C-alpha positions as a Markdown table, in Angstrom:
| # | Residue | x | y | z |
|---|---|---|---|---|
| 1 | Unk | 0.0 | 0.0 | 0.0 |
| 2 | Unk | 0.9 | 3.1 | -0.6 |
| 3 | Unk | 0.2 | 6.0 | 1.8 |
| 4 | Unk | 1.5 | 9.2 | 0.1 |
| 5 | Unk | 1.0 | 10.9 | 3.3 |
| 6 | Unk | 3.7 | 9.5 | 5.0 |
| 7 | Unk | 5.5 | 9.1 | 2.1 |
| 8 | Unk | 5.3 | 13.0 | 2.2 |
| 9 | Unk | 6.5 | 13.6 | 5.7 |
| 10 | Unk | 9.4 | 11.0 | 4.9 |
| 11 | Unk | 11.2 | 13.4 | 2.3 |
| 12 | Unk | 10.4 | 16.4 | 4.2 |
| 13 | Unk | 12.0 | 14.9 | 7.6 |
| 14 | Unk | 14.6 | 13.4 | 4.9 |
| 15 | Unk | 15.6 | 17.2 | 3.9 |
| 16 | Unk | 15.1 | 19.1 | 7.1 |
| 17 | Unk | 16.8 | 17.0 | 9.4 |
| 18 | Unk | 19.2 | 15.1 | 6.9 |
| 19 | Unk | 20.2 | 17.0 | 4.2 |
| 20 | Unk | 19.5 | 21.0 | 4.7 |
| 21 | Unk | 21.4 | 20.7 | 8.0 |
| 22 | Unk | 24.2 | 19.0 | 6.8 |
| 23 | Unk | 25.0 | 21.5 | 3.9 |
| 24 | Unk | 24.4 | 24.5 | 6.2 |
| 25 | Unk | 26.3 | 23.3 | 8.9 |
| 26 | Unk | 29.4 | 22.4 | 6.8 |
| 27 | Unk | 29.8 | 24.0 | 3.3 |
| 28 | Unk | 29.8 | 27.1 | 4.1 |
| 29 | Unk | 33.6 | 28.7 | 3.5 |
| 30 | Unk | 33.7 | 31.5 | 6.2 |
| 31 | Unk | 37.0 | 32.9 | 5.4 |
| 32 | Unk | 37.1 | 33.3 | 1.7 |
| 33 | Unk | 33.7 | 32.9 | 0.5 |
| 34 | Unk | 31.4 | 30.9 | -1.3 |
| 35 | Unk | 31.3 | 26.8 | -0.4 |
| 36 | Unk | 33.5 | 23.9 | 0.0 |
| 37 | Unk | 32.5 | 21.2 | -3.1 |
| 38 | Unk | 34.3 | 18.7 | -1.2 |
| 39 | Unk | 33.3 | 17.5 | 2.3 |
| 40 | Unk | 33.9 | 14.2 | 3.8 |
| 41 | Unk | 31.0 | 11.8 | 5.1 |
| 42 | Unk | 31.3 | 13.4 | 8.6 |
| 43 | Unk | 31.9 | 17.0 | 6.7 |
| 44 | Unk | 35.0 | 17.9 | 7.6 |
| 45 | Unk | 36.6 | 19.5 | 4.3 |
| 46 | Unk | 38.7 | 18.2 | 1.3 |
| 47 | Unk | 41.1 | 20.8 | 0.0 |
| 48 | Unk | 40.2 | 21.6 | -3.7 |
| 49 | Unk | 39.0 | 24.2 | -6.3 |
| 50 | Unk | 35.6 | 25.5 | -6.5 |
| 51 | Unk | 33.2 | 25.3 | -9.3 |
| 52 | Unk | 31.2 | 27.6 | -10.2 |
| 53 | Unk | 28.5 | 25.6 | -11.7 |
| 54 | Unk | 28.5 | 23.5 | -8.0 |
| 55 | Unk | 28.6 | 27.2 | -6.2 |
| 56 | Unk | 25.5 | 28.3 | -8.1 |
| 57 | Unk | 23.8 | 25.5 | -7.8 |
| 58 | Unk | 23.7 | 25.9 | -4.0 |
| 59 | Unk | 22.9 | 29.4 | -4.3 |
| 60 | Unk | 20.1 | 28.8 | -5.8 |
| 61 | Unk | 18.9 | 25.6 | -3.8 |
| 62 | Unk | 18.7 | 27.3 | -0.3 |
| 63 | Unk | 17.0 | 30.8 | -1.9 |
| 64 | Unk | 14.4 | 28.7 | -3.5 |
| 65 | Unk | 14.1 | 27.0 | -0.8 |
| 66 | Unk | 13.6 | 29.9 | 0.9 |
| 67 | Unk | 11.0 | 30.9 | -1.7 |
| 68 | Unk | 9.0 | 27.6 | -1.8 |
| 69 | Unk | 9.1 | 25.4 | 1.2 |
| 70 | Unk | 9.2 | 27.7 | 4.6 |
| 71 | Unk | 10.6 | 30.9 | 4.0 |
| 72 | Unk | 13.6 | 30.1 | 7.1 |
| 73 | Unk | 15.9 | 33.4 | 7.6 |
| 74 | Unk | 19.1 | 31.5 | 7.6 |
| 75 | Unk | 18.4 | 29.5 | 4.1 |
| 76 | Unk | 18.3 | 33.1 | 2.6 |
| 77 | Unk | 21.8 | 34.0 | 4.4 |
| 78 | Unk | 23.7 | 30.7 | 3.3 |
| 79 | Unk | 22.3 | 31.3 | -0.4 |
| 80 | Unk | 22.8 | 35.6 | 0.0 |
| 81 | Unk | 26.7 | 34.3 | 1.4 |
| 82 | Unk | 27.4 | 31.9 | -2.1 |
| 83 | Unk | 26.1 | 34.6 | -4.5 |
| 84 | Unk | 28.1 | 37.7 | -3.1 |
| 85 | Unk | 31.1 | 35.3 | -4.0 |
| 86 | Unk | 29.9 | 34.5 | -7.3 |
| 87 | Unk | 28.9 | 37.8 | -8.3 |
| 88 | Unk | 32.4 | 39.1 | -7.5 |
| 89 | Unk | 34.4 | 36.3 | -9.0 |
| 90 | Unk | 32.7 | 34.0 | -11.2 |
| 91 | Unk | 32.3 | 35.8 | -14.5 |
| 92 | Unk | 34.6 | 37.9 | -16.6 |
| 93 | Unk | 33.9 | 41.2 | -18.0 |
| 94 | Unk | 31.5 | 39.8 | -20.5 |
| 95 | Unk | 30.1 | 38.3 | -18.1 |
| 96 | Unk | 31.0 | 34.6 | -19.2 |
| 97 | Unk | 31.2 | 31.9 | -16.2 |
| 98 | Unk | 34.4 | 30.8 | -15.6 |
| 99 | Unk | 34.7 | 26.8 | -15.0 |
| 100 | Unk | 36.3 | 26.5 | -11.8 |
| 101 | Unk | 37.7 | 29.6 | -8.9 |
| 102 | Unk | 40.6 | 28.4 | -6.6 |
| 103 | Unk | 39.2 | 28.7 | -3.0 |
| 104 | Unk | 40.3 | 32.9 | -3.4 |
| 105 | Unk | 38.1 | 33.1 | -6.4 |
| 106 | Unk | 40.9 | 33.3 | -8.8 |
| 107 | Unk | 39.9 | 31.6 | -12.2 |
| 108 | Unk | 41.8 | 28.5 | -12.9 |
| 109 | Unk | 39.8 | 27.1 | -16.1 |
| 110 | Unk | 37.2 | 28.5 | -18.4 |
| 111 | Unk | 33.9 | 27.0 | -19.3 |
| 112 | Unk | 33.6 | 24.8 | -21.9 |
| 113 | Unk | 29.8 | 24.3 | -22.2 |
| 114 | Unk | 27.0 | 26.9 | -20.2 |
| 115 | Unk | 26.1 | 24.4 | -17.8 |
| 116 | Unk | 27.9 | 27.8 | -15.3 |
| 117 | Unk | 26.3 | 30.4 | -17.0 |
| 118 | Unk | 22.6 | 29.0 | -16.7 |
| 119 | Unk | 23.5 | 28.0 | -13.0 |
| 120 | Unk | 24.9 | 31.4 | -12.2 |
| 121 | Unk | 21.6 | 32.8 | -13.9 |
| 122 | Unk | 19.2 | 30.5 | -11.6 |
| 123 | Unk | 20.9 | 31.7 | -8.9 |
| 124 | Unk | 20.5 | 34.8 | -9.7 |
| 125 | Unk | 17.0 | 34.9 | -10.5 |
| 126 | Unk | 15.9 | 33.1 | -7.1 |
| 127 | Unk | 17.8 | 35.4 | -4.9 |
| 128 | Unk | 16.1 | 38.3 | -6.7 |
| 129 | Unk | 12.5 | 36.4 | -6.2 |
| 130 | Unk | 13.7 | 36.2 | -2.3 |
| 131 | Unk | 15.3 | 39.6 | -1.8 |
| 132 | Unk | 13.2 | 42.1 | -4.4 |
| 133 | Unk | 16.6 | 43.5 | -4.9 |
| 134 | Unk | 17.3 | 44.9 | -9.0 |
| 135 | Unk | 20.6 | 43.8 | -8.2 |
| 136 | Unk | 20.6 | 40.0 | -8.8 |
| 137 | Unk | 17.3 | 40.9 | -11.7 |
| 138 | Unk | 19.8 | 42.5 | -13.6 |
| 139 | Unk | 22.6 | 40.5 | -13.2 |
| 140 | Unk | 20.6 | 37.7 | -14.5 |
| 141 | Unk | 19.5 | 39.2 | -17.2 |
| 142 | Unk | 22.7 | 40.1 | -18.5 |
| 143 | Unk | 24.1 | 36.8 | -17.7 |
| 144 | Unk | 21.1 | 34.9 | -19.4 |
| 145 | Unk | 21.3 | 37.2 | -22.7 |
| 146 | Unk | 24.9 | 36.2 | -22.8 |
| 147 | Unk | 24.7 | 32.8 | -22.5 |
| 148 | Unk | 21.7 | 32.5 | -24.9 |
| 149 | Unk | 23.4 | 34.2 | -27.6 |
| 150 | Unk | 26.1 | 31.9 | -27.2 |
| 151 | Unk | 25.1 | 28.6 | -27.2 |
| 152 | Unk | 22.5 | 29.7 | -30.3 |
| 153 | Unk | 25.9 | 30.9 | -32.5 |
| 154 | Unk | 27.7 | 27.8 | -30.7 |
| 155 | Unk | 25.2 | 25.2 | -32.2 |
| 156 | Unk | 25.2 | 26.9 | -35.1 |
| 157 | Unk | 28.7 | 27.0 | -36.1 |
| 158 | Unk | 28.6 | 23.1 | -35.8 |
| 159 | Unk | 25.7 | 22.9 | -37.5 |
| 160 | Unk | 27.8 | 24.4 | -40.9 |
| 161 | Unk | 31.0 | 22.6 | -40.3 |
| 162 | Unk | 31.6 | 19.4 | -42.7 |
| 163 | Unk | 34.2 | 16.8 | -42.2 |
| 164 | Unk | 37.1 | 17.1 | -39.6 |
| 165 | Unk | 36.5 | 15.9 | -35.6 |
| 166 | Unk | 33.3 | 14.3 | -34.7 |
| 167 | Unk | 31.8 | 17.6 | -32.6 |
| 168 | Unk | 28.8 | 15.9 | -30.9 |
| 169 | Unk | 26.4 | 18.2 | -28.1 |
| 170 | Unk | 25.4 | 17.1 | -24.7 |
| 171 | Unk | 21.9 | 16.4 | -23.3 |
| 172 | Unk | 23.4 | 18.3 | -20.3 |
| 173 | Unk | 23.1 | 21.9 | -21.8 |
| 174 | Unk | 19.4 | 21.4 | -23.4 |
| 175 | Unk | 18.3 | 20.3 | -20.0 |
| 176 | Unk | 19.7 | 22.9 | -18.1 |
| 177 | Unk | 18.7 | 25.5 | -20.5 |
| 178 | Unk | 15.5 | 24.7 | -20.4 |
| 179 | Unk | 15.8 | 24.7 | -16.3 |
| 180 | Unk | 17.1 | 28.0 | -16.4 |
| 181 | Unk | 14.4 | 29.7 | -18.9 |
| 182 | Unk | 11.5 | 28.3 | -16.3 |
| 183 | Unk | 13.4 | 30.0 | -13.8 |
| 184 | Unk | 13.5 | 33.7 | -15.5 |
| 185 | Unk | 10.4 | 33.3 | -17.3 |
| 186 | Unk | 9.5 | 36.4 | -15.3 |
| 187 | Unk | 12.2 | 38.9 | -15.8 |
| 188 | Unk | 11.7 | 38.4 | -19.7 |
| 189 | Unk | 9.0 | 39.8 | -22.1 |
| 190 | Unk | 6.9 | 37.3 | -23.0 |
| 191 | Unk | 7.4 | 37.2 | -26.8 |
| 192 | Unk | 11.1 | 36.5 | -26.5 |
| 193 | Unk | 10.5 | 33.8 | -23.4 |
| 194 | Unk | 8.1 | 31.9 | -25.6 |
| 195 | Unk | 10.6 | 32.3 | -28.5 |
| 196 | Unk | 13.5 | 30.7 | -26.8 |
| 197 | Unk | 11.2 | 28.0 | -24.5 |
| 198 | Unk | 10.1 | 26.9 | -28.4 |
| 199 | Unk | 13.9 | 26.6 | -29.4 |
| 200 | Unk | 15.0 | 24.8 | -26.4 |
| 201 | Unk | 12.2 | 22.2 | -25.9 |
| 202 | Unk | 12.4 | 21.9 | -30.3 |
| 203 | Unk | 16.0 | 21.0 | -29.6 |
| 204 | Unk | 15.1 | 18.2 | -27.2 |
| 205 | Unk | 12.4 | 16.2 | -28.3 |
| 206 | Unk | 13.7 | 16.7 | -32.0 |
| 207 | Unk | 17.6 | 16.0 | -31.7 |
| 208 | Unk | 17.7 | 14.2 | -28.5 |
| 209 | Unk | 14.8 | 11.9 | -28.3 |
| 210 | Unk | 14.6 | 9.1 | -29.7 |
| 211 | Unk | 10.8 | 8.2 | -30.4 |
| 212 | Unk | 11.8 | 4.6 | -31.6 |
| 213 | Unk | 12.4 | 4.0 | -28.6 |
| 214 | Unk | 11.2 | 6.6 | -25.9 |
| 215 | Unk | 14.4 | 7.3 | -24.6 |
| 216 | Unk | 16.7 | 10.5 | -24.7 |
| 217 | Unk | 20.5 | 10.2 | -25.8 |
| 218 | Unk | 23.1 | 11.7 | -23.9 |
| 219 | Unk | 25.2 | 12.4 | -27.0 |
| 220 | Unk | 24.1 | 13.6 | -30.6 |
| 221 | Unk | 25.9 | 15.3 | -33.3 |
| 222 | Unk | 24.7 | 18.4 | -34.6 |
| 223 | Unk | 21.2 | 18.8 | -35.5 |
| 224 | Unk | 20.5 | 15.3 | -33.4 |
| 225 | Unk | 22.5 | 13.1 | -36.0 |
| 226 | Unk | 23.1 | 9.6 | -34.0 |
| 227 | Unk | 26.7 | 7.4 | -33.6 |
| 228 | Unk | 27.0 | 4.1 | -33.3 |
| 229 | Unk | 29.6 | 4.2 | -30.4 |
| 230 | Unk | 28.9 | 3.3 | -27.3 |
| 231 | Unk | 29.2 | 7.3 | -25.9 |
| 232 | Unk | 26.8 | 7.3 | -28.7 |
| 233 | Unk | 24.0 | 4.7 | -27.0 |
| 234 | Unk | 24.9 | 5.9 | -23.5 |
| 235 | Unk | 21.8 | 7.2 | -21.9 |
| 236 | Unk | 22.5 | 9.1 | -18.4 |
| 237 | Unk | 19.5 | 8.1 | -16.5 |
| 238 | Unk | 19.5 | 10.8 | -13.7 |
| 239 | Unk | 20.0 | 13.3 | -16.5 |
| 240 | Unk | 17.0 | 11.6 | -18.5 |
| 241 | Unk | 15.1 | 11.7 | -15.5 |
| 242 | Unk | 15.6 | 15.4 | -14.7 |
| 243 | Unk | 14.6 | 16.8 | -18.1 |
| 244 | Unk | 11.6 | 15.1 | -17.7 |
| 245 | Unk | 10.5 | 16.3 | -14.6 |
| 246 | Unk | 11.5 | 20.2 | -16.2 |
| 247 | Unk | 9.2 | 19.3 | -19.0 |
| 248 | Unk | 6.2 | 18.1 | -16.5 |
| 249 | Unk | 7.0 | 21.2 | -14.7 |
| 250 | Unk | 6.3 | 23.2 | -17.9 |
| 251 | Unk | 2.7 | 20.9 | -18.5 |
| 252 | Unk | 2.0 | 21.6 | -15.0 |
| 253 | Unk | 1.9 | 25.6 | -15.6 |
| 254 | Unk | 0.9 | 25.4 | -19.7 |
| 255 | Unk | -1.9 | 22.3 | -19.1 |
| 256 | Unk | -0.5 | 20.6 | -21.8 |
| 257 | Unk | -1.6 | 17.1 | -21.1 |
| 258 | Unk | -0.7 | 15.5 | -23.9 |
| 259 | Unk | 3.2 | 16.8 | -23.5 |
| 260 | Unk | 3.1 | 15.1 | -19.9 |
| 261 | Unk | 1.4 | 11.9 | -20.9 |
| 262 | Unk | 4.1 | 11.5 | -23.5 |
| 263 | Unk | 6.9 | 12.1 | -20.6 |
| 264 | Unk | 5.6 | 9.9 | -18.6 |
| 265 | Unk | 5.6 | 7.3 | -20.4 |
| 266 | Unk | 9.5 | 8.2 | -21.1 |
| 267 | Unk | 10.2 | 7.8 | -17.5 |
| 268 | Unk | 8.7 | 4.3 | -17.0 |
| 269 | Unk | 10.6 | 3.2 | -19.8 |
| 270 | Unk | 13.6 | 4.9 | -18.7 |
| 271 | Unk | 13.0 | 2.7 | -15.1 |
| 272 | Unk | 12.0 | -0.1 | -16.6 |
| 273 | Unk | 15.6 | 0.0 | -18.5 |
| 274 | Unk | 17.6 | 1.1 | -15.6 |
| 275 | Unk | 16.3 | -0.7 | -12.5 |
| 276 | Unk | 18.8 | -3.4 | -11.4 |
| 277 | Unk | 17.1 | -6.9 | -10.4 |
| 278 | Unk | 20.1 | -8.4 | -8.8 |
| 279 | Unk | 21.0 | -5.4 | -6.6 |
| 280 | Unk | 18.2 | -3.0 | -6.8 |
| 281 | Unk | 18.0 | 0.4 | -7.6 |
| 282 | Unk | 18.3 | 2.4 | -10.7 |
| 283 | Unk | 22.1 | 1.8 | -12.8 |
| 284 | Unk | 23.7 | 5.2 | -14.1 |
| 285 | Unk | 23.7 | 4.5 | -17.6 |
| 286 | Unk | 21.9 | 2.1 | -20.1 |
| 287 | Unk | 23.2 | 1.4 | -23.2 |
| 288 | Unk | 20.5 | 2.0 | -26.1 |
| 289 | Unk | 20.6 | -1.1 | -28.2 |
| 290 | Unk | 21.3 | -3.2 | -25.1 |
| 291 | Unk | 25.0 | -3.8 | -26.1 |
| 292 | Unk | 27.6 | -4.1 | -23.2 |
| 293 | Unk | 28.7 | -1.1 | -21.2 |
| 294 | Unk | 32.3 | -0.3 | -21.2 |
| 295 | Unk | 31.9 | 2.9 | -18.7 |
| 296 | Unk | 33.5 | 1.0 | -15.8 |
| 297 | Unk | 30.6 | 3.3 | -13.2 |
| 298 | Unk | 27.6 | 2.2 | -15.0 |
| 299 | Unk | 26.4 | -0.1 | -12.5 |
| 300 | Unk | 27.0 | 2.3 | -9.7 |
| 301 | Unk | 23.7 | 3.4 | -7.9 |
| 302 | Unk | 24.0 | 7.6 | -6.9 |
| 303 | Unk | 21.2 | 9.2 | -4.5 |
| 304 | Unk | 21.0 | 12.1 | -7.6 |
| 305 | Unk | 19.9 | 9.6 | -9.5 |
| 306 | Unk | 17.2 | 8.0 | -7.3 |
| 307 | Unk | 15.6 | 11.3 | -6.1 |
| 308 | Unk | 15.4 | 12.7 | -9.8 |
| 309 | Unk | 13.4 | 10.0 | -10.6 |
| 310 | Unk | 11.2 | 9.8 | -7.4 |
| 311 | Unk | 10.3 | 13.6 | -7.8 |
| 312 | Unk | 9.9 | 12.4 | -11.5 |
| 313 | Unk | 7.8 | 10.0 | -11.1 |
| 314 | Unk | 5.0 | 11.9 | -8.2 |
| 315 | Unk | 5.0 | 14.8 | -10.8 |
| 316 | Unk | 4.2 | 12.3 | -13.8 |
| 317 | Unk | 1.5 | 10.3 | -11.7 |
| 318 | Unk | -0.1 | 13.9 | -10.3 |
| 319 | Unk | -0.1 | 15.2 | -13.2 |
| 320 | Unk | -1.2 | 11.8 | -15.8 |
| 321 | Unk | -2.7 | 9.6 | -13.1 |
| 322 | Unk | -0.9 | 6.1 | -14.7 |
| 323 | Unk | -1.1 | 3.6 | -12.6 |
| 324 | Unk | 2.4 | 2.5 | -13.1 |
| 325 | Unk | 3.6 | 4.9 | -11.5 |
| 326 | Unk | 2.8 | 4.2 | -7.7 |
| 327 | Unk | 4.7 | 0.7 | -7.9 |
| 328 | Unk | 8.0 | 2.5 | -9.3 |
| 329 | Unk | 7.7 | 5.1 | -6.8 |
| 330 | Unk | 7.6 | 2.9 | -4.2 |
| 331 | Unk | 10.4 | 0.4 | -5.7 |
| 332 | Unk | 13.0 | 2.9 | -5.6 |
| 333 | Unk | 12.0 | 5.2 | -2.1 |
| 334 | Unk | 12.5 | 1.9 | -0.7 |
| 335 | Unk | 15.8 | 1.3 | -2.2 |
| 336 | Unk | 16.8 | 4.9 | -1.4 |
| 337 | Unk | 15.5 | 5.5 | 1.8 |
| 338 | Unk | 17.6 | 2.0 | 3.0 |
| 339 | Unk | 21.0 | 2.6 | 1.8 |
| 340 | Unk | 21.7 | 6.2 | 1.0 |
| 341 | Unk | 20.8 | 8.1 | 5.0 |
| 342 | Unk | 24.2 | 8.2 | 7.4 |
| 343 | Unk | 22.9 | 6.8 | 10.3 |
| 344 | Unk | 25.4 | 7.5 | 12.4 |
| 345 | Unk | 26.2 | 11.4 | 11.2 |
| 346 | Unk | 23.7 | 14.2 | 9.3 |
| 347 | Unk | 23.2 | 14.2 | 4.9 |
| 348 | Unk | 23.5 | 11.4 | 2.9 |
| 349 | Unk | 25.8 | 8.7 | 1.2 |
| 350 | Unk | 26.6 | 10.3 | -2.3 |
| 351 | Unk | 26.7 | 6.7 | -4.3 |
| 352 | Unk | 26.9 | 3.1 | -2.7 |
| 353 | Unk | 28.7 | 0.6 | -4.8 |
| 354 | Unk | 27.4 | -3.0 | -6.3 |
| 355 | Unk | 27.1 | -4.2 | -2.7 |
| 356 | Unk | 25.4 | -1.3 | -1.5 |
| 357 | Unk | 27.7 | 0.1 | 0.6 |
| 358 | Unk | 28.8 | 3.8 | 0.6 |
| 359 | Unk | 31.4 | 4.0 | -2.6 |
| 360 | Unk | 33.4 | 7.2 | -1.2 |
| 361 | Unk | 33.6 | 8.3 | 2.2 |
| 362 | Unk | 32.5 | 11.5 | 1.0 |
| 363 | Unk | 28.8 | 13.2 | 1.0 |
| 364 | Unk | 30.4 | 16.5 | -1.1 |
| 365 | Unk | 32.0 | 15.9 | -4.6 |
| 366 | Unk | 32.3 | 18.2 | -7.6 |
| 367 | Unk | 30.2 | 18.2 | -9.5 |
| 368 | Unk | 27.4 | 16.9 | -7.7 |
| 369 | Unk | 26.2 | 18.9 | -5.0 |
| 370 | Unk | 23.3 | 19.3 | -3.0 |
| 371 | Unk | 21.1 | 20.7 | -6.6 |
| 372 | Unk | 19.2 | 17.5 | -6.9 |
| 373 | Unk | 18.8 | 16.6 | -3.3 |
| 374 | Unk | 17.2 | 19.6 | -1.9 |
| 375 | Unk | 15.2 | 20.1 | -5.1 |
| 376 | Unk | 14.0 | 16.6 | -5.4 |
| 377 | Unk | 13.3 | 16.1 | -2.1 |
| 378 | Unk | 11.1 | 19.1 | -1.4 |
| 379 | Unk | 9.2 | 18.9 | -4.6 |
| 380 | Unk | 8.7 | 15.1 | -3.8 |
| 381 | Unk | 7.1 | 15.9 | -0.1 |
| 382 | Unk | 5.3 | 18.9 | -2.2 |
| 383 | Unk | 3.9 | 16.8 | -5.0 |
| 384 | Unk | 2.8 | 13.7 | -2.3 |
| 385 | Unk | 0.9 | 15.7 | -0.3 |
| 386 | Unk | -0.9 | 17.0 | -4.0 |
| 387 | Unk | -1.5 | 13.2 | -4.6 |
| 388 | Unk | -3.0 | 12.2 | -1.2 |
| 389 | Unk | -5.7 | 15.0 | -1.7 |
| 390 | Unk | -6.6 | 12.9 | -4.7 |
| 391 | Unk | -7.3 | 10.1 | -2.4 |
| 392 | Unk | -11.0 | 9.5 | -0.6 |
| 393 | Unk | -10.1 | 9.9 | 3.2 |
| 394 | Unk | -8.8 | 6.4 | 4.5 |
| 395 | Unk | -7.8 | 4.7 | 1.2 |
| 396 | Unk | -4.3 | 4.1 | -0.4 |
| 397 | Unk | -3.0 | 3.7 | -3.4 |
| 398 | Unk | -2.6 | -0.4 | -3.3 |
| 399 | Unk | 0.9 | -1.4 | -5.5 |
| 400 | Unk | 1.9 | -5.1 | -6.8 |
């Protein structure tokens, strides 16, 4: 059975006693600024660079949390201390993102894609939503006309270019493009949102999806050309999972059901494809024609991973009622819930390995940070407690 009311109070107990104070307790870099990326499983800190995608990331986790959940004073603060940083070190005078800040905020590597710029522009945007102040507004509007500009003239400079290197795009920068225009949909005029919200979503379900077979490719070449290589096949499963749940975000405020029927039924195939039988949980990657993986990680289970798809899947059942969804829901909170918690110390276990035992003795790395976790678990308690008001008083939802 499945009681989404409890299921509810599990991810919000999960994040407010778990995660939130784990990240605000020990990230925070005092003397120079900004966060530590790298903190050990009881949070004590591992020397290294900082990334500014990471940084933003965090940034904009605690303001919209802030925004969204329950509006606590010191969320605001930890996201206000991260973006000061940013804001003085993270771009140049064009305002490009650098890549990665040593822990001063000197720049020691550019960006290659604009996985920092949308970041920086999220960040931005929710801090403005939280303080009212033109500041951060402006900042990300600046950032966001940059970056837009870019990665348009980027794609289509490989679109023209015949012969040489294979140049092949990433499902990384669709996704998080699409993220970041949800997030300033506000702070543009409504003709050039809609404009670039149609370019962006064009760009994933006609160059990365595959509608053969309801799956999105990590890797394409320009214009959505496919490779028979096995970087080619690879599909990234938390990465499938989270442009999903942006696209159900954008049917939840648009009411376009037929849009989140269709992603739904991505997701289930995307779990049906992923879920392991011998050692539970959802793999990292699937190959797309079921050949052999020769990524070494693939079998590894990450909490991103997990949590993208539980938010995932309560957005596609709220928003589609399909009755698959309950029974994958619960599958994988059960998984989750078991192995990835630190019993013994606050946050959680970043990966756990093919016996499922933590993988690193670390619960901060670069470049996963605490994005998907706070997200994903907050929308999950959100969209649970949505569910359970579908439910006649008593009854729950009964899964095989």
């Amino acid at each position: 059975m499945l009681d989404f009311h409890k299921l509810s109070a599990d991810y919000q107990q999960a994040l407010l006693r778990q995660i939130v104070p784990f990240w605000l307790k020990h990230s925070r870099d005092e003397q120079c600024g900004g966060y530590f990326d790298y903190l050990t499983d009881t949070g004590q800190v591992i020397e290294g660079d900082k990334f500014v995608t990471t940084q933003a990331q965090q940034v904009w986790a605690f303001a919209w949390l802030y925004n969204k959940f329950d509006g606590q004073p010191a969320w605001l603060e930890h996201a206000r201390h991260g973006a000061v940083f940013l804001s003085q070190f993270a771009q140049n005078e064009t305002l490009k993102a650098y890549g990665q800040l040593d822990r001063r905020g000197r720049s020691v590597a550019p960006s290659n894609d604009c996985l920092a710029d949308c970041s920086l522009v999220m960040a931005y945007a929710q801090l403005y939503r939280a303080t009212k102040d033109d500041e951060w507004a402006m900042l990300a509007k600046q950032t966001f006309s940059t970056l837009f500009q870019h990665w348009t003239d980027a794609r289509t400079e490989q679109a023209q270019i015949v012969g040489g290197f294979r140049h092949y795009c990433h499902l990384s920068e669709p996704v998080l493009l699409f993220k970041t225009l949800l997030e300033i949909q506000s702070l543009l005029d409504e003709e050039t949102w809609k404009e670039n919200i149609e370019t962006v979503l064009n760009v994933l379900l006609r160059e990365f999806l595959d509608r053969r077979t309801d799956t999105l490719r990590e890797h394409v070449l320009p214009e959505g050309s496919f490779f028979n290589t096995p970087d080619g096949r690879r599909l990234n499963v938390g990465l499938t999972f989270q442009a999903i749940g942006f696209l159900l975000d954008l049917c939840a405020e648009s009411g376009n059901r037929k849009l989140a029927m269709q992603a739904t039924t991505w997701s289930l195939r995307m779990c049906e494809l992923a879920w392991s039988e011998s050692t539970l949980g959802l793999n990292q990657y699937v190959d797309l024609k079921n050949q052999p993986l020769i990524f070494p990680e693939w079998s590894q289970k990450w909490a991103w991973v997990q949590v993208e798809a539980i938010s995932t899947l309560a957005k596609s059942y709220f928003q589609t009622r399909h009755p698959e969804c309950p029974k994958w829901i619960k599958r994988i909170h059960d998984f989750t819930f078991q192995y990835f918690p630190d019993p013994k110390h606050a946050g959680w276990h970043v990966a756990v390995g093919q016996n499922n035992q933590p993988l690193l003795a670390a619960k901060a790395i670069a470049p996963i940070g605490c994005f998907s976790l706070i997200r994903c678990l907050a929308e999950t308690a959100q969209t649970l407690t949505k569910c359970a008001q579908l439910q006649p008083v008593g009854r729950h939802i009964r899964v095989n």
